[in-house]
Coordinates of C-alpha atoms and ligand atoms in Angstrom, one line a residue:
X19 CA 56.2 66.9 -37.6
X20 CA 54.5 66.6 -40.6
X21 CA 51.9 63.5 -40.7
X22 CA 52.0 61.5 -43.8
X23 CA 49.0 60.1 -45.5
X24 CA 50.1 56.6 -45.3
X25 CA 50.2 57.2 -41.5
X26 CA 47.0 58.3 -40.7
X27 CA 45.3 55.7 -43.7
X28 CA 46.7 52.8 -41.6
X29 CA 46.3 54.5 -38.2
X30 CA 42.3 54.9 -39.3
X31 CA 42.4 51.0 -40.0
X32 CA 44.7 50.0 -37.0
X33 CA 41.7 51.6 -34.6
X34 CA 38.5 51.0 -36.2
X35 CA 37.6 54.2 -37.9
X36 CA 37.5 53.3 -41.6
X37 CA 37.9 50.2 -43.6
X38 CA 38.0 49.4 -47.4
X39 CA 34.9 48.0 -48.6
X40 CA 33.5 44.5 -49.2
X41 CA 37.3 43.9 -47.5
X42 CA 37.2 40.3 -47.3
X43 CA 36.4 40.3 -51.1
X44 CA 39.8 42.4 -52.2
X45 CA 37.9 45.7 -51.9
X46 CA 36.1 47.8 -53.8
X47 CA 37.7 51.2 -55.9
X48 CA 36.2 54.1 -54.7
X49 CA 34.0 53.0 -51.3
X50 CA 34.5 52.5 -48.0
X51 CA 32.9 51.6 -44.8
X52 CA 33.0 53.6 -41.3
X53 CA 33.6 51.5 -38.1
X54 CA 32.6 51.6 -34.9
X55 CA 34.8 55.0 -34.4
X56 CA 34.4 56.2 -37.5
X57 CA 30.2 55.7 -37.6
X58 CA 30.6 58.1 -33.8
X59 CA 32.8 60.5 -35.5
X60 CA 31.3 61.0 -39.4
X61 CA 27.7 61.1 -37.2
X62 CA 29.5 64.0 -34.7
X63 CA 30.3 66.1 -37.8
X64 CA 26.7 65.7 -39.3
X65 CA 25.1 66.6 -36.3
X66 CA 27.1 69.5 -35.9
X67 CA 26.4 70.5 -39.1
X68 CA 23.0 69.7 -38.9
X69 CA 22.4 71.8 -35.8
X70 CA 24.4 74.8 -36.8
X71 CA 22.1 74.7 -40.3
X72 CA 19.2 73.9 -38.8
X73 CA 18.0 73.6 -35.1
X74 CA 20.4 76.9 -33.9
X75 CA 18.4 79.1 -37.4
X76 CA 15.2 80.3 -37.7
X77 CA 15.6 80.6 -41.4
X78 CA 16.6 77.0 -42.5
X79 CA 14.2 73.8 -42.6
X80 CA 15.2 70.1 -43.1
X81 CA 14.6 67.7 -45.7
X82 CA 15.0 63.9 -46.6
X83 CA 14.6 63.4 -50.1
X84 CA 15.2 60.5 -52.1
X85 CA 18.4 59.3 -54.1
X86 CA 16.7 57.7 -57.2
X87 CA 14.2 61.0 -58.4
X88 CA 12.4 61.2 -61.5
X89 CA 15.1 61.4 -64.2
X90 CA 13.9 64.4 -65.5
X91 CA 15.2 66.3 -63.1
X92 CA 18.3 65.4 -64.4
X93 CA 17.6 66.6 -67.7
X94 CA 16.2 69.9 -66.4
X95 CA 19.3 70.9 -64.1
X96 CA 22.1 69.5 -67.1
X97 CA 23.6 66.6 -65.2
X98 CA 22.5 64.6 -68.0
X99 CA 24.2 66.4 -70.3
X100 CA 26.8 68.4 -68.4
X101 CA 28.1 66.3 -65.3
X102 CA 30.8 64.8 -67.0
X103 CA 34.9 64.6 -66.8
X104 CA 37.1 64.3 -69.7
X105 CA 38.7 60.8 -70.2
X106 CA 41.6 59.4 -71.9
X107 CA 42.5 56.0 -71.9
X108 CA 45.7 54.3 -72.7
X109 CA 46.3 52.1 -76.0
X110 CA 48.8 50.2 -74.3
X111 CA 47.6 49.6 -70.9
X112 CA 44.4 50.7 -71.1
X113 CA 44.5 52.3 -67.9
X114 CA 41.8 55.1 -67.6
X115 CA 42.8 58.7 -66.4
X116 CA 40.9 62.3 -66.0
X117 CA 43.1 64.1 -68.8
X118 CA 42.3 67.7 -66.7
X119 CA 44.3 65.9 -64.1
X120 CA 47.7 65.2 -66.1
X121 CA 50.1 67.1 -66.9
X122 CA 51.2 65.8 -70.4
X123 CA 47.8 64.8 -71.9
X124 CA 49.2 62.5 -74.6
X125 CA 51.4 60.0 -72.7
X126 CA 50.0 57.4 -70.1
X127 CA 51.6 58.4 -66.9
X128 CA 51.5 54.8 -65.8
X129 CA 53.3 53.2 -68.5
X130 CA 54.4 55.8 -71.0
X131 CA 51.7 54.7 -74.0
X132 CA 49.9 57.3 -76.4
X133 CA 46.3 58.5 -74.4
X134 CA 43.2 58.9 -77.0
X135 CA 41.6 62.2 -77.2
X136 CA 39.7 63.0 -74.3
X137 CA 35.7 62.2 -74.4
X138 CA 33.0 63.4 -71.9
X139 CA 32.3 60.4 -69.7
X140 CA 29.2 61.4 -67.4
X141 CA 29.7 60.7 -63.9
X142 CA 26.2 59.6 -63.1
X143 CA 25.5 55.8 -62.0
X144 CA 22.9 54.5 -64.0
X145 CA 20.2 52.1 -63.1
X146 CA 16.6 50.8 -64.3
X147 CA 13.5 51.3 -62.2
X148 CA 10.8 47.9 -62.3
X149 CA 11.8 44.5 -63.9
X150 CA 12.3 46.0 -67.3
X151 CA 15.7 47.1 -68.4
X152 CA 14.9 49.0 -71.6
X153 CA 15.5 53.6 -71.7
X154 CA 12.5 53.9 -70.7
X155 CA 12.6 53.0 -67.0
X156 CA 16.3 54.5 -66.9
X157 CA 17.4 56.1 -63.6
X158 CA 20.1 57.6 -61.9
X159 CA 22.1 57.5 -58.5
X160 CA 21.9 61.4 -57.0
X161 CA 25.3 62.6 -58.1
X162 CA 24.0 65.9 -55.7
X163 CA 21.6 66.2 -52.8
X164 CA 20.7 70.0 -53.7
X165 CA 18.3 68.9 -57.0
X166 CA 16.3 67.1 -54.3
X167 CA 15.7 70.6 -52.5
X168 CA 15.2 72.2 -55.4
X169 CA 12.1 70.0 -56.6
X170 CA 10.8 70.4 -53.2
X171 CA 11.3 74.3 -53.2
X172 CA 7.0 74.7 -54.0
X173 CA 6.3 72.0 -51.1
X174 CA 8.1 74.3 -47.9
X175 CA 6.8 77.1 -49.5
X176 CA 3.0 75.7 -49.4
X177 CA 3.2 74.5 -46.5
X178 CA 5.8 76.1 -44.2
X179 CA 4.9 80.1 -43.9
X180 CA 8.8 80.3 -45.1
X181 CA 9.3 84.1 -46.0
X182 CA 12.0 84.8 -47.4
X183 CA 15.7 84.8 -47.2
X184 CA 15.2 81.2 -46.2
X185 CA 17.1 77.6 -46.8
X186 CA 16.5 73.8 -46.8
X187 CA 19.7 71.8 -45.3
X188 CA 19.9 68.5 -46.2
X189 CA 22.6 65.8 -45.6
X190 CA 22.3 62.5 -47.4
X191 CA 24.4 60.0 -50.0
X192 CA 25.3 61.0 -53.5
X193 CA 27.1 59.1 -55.8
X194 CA 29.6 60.4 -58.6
X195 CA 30.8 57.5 -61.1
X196 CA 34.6 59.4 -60.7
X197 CA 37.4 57.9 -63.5
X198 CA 40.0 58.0 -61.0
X199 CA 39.2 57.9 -57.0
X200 CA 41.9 57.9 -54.8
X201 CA 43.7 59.9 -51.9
X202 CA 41.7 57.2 -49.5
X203 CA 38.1 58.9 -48.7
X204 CA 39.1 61.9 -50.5
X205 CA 37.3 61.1 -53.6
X206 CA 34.6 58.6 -53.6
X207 CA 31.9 57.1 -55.4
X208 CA 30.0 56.4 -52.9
X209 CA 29.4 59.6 -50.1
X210 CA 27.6 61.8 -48.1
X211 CA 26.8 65.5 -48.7
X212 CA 25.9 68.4 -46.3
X213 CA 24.1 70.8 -48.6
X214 CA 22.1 73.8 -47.6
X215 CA 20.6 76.0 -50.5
X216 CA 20.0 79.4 -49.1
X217 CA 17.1 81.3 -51.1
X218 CA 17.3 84.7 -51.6
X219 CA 15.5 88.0 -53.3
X220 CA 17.6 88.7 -56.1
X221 CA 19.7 92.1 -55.8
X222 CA 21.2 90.7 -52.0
X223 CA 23.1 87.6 -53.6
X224 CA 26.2 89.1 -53.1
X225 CA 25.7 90.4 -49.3
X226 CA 24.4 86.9 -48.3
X227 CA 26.9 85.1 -50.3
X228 CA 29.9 87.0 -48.0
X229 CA 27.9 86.4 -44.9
X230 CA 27.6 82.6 -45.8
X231 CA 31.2 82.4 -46.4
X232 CA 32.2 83.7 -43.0
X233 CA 29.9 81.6 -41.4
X234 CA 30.9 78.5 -43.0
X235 CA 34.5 79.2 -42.3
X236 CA 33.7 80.1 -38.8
X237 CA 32.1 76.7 -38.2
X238 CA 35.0 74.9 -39.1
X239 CA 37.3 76.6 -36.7
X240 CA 34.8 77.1 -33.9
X241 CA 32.5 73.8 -33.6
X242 CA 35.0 71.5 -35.3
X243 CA 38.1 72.6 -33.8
X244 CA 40.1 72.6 -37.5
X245 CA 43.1 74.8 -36.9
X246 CA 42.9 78.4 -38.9
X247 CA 46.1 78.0 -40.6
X248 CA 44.9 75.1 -42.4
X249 CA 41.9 76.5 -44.1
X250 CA 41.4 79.0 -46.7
X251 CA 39.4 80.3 -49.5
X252 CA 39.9 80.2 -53.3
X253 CA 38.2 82.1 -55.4
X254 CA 37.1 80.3 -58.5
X255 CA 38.2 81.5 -61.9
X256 CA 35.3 82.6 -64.3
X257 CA 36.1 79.7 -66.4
X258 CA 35.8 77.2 -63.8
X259 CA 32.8 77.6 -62.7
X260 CA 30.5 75.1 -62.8
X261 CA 27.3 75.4 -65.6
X262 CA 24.8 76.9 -63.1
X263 CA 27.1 78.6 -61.3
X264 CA 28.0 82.7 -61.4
X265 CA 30.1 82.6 -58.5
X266 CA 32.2 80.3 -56.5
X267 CA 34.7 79.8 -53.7
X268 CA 36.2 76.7 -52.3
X269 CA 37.2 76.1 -48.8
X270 CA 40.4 74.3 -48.8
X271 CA 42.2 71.9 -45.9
X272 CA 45.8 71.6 -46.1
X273 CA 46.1 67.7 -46.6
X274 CA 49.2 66.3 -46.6
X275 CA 49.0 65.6 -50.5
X276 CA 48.1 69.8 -50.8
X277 CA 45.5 72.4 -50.2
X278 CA 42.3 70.5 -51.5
X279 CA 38.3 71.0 -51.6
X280 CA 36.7 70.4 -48.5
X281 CA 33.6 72.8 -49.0
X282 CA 31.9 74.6 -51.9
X283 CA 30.1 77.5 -52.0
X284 CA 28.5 78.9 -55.2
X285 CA 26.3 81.5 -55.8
X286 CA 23.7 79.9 -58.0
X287 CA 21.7 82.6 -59.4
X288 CA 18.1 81.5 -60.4
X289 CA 19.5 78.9 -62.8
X290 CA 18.2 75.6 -60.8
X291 CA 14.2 76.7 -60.1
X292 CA 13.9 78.6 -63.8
X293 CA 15.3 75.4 -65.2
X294 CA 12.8 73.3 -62.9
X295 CA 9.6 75.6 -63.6
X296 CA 10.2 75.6 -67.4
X297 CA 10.8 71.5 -67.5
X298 CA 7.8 70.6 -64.6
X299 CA 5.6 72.8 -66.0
X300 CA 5.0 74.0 -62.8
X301 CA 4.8 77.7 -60.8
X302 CA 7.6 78.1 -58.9
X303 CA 8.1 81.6 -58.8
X304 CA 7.8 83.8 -55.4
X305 CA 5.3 86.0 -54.3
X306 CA 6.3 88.8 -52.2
X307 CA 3.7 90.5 -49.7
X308 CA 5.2 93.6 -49.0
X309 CA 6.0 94.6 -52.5
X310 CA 3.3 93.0 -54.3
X311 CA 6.2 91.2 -56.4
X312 CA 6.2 88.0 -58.2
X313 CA 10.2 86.7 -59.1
X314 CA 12.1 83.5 -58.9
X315 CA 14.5 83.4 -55.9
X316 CA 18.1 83.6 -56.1
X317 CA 19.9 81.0 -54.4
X318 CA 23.3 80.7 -52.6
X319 CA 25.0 76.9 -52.0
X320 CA 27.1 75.9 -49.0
X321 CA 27.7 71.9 -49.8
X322 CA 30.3 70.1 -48.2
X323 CA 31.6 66.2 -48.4
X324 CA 31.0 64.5 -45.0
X325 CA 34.2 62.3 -45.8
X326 CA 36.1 64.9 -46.4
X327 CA 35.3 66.7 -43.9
X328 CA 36.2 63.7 -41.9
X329 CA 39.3 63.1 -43.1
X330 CA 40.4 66.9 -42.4
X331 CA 39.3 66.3 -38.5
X332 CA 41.7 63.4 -38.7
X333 CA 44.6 64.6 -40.1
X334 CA 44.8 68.3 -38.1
X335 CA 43.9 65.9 -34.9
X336 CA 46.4 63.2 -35.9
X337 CA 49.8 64.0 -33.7
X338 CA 53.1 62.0 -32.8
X339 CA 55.1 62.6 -29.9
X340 CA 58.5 61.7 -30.1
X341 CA 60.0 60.0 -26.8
X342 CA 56.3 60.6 -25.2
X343 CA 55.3 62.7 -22.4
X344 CA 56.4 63.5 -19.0
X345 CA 54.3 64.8 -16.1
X346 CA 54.4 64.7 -12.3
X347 CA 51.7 61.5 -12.8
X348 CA 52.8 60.4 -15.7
X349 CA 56.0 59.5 -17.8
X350 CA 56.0 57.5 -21.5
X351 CA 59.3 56.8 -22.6
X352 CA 57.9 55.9 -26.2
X353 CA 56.2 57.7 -29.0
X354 CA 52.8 58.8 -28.7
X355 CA 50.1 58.7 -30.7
X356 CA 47.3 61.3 -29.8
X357 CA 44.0 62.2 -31.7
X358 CA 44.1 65.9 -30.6
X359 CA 40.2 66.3 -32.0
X360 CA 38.0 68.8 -30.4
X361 CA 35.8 67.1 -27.6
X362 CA 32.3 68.0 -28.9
X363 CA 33.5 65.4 -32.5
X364 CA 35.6 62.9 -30.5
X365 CA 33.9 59.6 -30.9
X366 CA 34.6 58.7 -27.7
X367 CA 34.3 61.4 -24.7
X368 CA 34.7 59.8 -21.2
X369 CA 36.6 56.5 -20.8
X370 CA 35.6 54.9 -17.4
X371 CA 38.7 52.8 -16.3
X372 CA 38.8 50.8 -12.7
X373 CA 42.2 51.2 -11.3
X374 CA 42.3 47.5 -10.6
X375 CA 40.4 44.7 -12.0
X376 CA 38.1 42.3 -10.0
X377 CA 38.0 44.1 -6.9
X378 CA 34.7 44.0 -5.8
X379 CA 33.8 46.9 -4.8
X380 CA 35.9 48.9 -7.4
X381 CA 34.4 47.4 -9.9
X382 CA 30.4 47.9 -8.8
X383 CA 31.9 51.7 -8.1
X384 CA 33.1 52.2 -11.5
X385 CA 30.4 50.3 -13.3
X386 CA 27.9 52.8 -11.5
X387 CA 30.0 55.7 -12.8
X388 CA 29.8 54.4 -16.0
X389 CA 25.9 53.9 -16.1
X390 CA 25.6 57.6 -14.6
X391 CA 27.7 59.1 -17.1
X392 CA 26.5 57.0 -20.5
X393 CA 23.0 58.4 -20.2
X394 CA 24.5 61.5 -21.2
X395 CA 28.3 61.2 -22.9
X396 CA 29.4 58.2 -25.3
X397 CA 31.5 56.3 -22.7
X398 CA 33.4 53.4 -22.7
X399 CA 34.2 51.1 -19.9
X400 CA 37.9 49.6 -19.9
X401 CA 39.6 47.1 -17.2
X402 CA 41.4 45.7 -19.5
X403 CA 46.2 46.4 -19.1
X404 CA 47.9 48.6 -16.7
X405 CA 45.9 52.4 -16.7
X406 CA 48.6 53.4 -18.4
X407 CA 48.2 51.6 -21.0
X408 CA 44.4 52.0 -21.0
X409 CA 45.2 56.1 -20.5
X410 CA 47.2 55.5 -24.2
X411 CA 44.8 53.5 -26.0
X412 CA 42.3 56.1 -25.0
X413 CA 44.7 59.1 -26.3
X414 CA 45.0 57.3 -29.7
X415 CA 41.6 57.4 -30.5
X416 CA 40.8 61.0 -29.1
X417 CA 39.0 60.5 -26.1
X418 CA 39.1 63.8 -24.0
X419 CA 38.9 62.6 -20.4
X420 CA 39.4 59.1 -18.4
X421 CA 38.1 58.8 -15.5
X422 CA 39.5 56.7 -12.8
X423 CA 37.8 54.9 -10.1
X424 CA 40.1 53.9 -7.2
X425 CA 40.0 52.8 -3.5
X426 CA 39.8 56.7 -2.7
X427 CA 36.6 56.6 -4.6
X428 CA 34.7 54.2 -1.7
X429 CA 35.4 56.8 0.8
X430 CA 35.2 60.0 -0.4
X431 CA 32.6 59.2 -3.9
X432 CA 35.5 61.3 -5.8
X433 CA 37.2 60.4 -9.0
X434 CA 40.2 61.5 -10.6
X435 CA 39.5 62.5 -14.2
X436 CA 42.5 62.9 -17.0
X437 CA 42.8 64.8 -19.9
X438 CA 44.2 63.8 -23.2
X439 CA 46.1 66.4 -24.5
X440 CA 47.8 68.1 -21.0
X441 CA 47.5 64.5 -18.9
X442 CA 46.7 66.7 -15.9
X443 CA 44.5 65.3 -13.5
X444 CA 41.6 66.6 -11.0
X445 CA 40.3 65.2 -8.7
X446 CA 36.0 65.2 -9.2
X447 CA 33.0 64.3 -7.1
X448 CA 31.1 61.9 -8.8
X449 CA 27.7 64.3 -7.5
X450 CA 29.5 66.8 -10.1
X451 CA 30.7 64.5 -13.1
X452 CA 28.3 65.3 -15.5
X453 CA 27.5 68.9 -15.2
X454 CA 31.1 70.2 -15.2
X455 CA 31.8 67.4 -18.4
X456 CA 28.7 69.0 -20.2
X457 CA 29.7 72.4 -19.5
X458 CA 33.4 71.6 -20.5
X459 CA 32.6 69.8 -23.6
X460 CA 29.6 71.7 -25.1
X461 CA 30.0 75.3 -23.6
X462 CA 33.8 76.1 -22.8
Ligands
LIG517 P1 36.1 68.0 -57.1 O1 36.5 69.2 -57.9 O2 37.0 67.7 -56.0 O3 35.7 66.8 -57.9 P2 33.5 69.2 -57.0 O4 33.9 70.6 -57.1 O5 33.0 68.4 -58.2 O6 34.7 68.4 -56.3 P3 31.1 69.7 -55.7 O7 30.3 69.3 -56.8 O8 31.2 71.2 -55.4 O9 32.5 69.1 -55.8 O10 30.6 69.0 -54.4 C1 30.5 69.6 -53.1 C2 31.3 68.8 -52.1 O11 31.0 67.4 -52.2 C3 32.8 68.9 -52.3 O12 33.4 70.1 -51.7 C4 33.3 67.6 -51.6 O13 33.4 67.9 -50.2 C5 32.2 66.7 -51.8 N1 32.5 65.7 -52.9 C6 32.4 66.0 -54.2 N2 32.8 64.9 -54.9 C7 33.2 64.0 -54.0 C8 33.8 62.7 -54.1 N3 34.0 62.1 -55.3 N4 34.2 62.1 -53.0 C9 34.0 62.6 -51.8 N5 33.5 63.9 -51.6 C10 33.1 64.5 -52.7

């Protein structure tokens, strides 16, 4: 069935993943928060990402660098004068709109009236460092993360023996001033980037950039779960590319508004570190031992959008079932909502659930079981309705397993653990819980 947008929007609400922001105030266009889901979730993907890009490479170092950066950076890499989307406004309504985004660019799709002629409005956000507010202490919210990997290209190479091919990863907020956000957390102005830049010896650009391509794809099917079907690749068109760029392909999720962006990758030639060496003044070329050659590395971008990302785990997860499920333990009668997401992302992976309540020794049983078992899973302990109920609440919000303690338990220190998307059920000793979980959620 196909899941509509409005669905899943309300559905993220209804459970705690993502609110609107400032949402006692009316909201505010363009930002949202992450609840107590949604933080477990968005910090899932990072990790993963941040693991696959980092700890499981020997090529690829971290970095934190700052959002507000010395402006000239922005000079230097052309935001300042490139990083801009046409406008048009309305002279009726004066509704703004992205004029590459409409189909008829003279007529306000809102309420008929003539557009103007599209200007360049930059995307940055702008803001003034100190207590004076004049152009000189002008400064900008990162619209990217990678310009703070390229200004710290010279410090990894001083003082990381990097040889290269080698990257920096970094995940952090950037901000992008967009005319028209919309399609909930699709477009923000306020979000987070994974970006890696991938520095190369110029000559294998093309080799790395198909190897990077694969592997990116491969990490969305593989360590998020995201069904093949609804990825693919588009090539860009020569005159889409982006200033710096002299290649490009997107990775695109089948939402249900259409195949959109999820991930870019972009072959950046030396653009970035000339453009940084000739504005800083300083040295940032390469120095090759074996060859006795001095060049400025070629570089090769992976950068994806946490939020979308996010939203892309939610919607292939995201699954109705008519009439609900029957079993031999288990029969719904009513729809079901399920969060089908692969276990290693699920915010929550082991719900501990006392058949009844205030029994004594069930509850001190299942309480134990849940302190054993929270050292090493995100768990969460639930007495509250009939288990199945509690077994549906838990299926909503993607929990893979739900373990229940009952008056077997006191003799035989067994469990019976559940799984979310086939309801079977096995019976577990508790001595066992946590290496077969481990194995089953990180290895299988
Ligand atoms: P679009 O064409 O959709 O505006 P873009 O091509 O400008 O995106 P990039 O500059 O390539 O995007 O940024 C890399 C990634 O950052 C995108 O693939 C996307 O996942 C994320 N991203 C960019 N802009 C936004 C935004 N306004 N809100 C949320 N994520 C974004």
């Amino acid at each position: 069935m196909e899941n509509s947008f409005e669905k899943i929007v309300s559905f993220t609400k209804r459970r705690g993943f993502v609110f609107q922001s400032s949402d006692i105030y009316g909201g505010l266009g363009g930002f949202y928060d992450f609840g107590p889901l949604g933080v477990e979730l968005k910090r899932n993907i990072k990790d993963s990402w941040w693991n696959a890009m980092t700890r499981k490479r020997d090529d690829i170092v971290g970095l934190d660098s700052s959002i507000v950066m010395n402006p000239n950076i922005w000079k230097a890499s052309g935001h300042t004068e490139n990083f801009s989307d046409p406008l048009s406004e309305c002279k009726a309504c004066h509704k703004r709109f992205r004029t590459d985004h409409l189909d008829d660019k003279t007529k306000c799709p809102e309420c008929g009236g003539e557009l103007t002629e599209a200007r360049n409005f930059n995307l940055m956000f702008r803001t003034f460092i100190g207590p004076v507010e004049d152009s000189a202490s002008i400064a900008y919210l990162r619209p990217e993360t990678a310009q703070g990997i390229f200004v710290n290209y010279k410090n990894i190479v001083d003082t990381q023996r990097v040889k290269l091919p080698f990257g920096i990863a970094q995940i952090g907020k950037a901000f992008r001033n967009e005319i028209t956000p919309g399609n909930f957390i699709f477009r923000l102005r306020e979000f987070e980037q994974m970006e890696m830049e991938y520095f190369v010896k110029p000559g294998t650009e093309n080799e790395v950039f198909k190897q990077i391509v694969e592997e990116r794809m491969n990490w969305y099917v593989n360590d998020l779960g995201i069904k093949k079907e609804n990825l693919r690749i588009r090539y860009h068109e020569k005159e889409e590319l982006a200033h710096y760029a002299i290649g490009c392909v997107d990775i695109e999720y089948n939402f249900p508004m259409g195949w959109s962006e999820i991930e870019g990758i972009a072959s950046r030639g030396n653009y970035d570190l000339t453009q940084h060496q000739k504005c800083s003044g300083q040295d940032l070329t390469y120095y090759e031992e074996a060859t006795k050659e001095r060049f400025i590395p070629y570089v090769i971008e992976p950068s994806s959008g946490v939020e979308r990302v996010f939203l892309a785990c939610l919607c292939d997860a995201y699954t109705e079932i008519e009439g609900g499920r029957t079993t031999t333990t288990e029969s719904v009668k009513e729809t079901e909502f399920l969060l089908k997401l692969n276990k290693k992302i699920a915010p929550i992976k082991v719900a501990v659930l006392p058949l009844v309540k205030n029994k004594e020794n069930i509850t001190a049983k299942a309480r134990e079981v849940y302190n054993l078992l929270k050292g090493c899973f995100n768990c969460q302990y639930d007495e509250v309705g009939a288990i199945g109920r509690r077994y549906r609440r838990h299926d909503e919000i993607g929990t893979p397993y739900a373990i229940t303690i009952d008056f077997e338990t006191l003799e035989d220190s067994a469990v019976t653990v559940r799984y979310r998307d086939t309801m079977e059920q096995k019976r577990i000793k508790i001595d066992d819980l946590i290496s077969i979980l481990k194995k089953e959620i990180y290895e299988d």
